[in-house]
Tab-separated table of C-alpha atoms in Angstrom:
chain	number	residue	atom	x	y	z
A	1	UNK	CA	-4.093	33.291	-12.587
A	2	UNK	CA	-1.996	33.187	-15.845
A	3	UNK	CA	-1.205	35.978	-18.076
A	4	UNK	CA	0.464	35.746	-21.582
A	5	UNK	CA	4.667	35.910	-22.231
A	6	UNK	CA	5.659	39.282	-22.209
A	7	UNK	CA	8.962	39.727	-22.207
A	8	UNK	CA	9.190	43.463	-23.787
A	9	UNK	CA	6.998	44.613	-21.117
A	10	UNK	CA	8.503	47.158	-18.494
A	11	UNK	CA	7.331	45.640	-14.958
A	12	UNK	CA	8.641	48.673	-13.363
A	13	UNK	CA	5.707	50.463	-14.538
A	14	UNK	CA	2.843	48.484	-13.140
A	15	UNK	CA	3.594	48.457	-9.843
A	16	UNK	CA	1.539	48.418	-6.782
A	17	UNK	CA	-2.424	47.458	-7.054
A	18	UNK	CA	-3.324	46.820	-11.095
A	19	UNK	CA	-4.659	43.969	-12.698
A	20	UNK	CA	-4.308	42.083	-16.139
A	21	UNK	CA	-7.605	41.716	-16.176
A	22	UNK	CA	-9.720	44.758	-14.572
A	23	UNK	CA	-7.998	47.633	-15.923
A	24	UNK	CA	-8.889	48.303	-19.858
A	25	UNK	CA	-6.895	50.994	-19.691
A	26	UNK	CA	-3.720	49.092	-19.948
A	27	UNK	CA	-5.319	46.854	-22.460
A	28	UNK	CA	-3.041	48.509	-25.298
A	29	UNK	CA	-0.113	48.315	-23.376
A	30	UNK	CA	-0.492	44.698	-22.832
A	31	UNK	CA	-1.697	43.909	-26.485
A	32	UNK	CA	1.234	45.897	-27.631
A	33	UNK	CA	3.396	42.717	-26.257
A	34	UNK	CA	1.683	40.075	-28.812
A	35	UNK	CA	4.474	37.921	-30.619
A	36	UNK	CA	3.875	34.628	-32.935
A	37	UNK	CA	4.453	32.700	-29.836
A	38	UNK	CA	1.209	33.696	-28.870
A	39	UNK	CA	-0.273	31.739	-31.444
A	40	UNK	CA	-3.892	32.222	-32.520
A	41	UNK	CA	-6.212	32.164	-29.182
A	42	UNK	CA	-7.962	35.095	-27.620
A	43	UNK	CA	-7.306	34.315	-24.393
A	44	UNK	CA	-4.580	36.700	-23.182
A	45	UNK	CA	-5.402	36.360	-19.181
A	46	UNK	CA	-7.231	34.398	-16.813
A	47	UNK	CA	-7.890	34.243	-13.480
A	48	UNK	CA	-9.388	32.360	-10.297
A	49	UNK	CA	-10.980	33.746	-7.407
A	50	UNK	CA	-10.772	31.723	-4.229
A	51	UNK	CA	-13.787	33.562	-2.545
A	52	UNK	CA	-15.993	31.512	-4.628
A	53	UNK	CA	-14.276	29.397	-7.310
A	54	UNK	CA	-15.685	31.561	-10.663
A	55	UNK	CA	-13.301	32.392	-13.211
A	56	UNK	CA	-12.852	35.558	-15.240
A	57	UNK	CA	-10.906	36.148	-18.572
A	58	UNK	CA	-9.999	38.622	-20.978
A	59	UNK	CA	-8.964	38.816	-24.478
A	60	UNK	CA	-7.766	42.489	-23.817
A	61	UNK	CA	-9.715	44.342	-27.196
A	62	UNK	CA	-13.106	44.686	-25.111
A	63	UNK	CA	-13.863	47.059	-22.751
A	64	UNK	CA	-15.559	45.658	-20.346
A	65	UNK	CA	-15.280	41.939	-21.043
A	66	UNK	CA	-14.826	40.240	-17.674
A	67	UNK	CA	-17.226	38.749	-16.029
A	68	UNK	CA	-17.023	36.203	-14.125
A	69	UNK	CA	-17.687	32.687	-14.992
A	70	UNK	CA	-18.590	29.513	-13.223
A	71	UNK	CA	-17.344	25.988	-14.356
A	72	UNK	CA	-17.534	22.783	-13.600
A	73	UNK	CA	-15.404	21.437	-11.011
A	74	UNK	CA	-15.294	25.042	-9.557
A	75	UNK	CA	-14.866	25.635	-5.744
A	76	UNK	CA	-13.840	28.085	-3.458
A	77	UNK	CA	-10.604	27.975	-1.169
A	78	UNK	CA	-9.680	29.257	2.557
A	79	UNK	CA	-6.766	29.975	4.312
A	80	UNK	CA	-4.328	27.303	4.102
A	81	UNK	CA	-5.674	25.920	1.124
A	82	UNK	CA	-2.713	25.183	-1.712
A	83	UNK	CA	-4.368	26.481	-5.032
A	84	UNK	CA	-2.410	25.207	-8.369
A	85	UNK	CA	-3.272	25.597	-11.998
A	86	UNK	CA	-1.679	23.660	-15.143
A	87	UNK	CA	-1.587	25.047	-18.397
A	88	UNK	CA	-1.649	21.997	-21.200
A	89	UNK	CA	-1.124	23.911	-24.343
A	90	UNK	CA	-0.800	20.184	-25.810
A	91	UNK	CA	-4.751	20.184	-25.320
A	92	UNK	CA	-5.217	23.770	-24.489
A	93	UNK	CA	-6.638	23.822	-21.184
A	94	UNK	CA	-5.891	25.439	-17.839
A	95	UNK	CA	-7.008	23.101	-14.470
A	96	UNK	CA	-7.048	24.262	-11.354
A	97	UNK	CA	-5.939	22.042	-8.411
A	98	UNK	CA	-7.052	22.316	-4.564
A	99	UNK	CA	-4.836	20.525	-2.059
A	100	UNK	CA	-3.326	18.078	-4.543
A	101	UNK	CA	-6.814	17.332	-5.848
A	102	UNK	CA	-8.360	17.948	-9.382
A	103	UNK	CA	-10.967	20.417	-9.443
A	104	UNK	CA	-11.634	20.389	-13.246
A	105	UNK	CA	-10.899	22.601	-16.402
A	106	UNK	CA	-11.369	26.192	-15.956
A	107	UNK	CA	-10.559	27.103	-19.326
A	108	UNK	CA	-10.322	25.298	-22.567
A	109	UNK	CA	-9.445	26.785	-26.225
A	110	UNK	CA	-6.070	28.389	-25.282
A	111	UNK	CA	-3.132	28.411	-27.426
């Protein structure tokens, strides 16, 4: 997945098994980090799972905000698979790539 710049934040502290996404208790910590660069989106993480292809995202003010999503294109990966993503902030979208191949956009609206 992708996660917003944040340069301030102390990576020493989150350690071991957490998750941009699935933990709103470090939601202020996160949001804490916001800088102009982030621009004006509300898409602060996002994230692919391989066991079936859906997509989850957060904009880290909601509690429990992450569900996950299915989108076009959308497929799930195994062992050995190569899994890449490119974020175009040109046209704000983030693809996701399978073994050199397009799968689609995943997200679109970031900034």
């Amino acid at each position: 997945g992708i996660v917003r710049p944040m340069p301030g934040l102390d990576a020493a502290t989150y350690q071991g098994d957490f998750s941009f996404i699935g933990d709103p208790d470090l939601f202020p910590d996160f949001l804490a980090q916001r800088s102009k660069n982030w621009g004006h989106g509300n898409v602060h993480a996002c994230e692919y799972f391989c066991g079936d292809g859906d997509m989850r995202w957060t904009d880290w003010d909601r509690r429990y905000d992450a569900d996950w999503e299915r989108w076009e294109g959308m497929e799930n990966c195994r062992t050995g698979d190569t899994v890449g993503m490119l974020l175009n902030l040109d046209d704000g979208t983030l693809s996701v790539y399978k073994n050199n191949r397009r799968l689609g956009v995943m997200k679109d609206g970031l900034s």
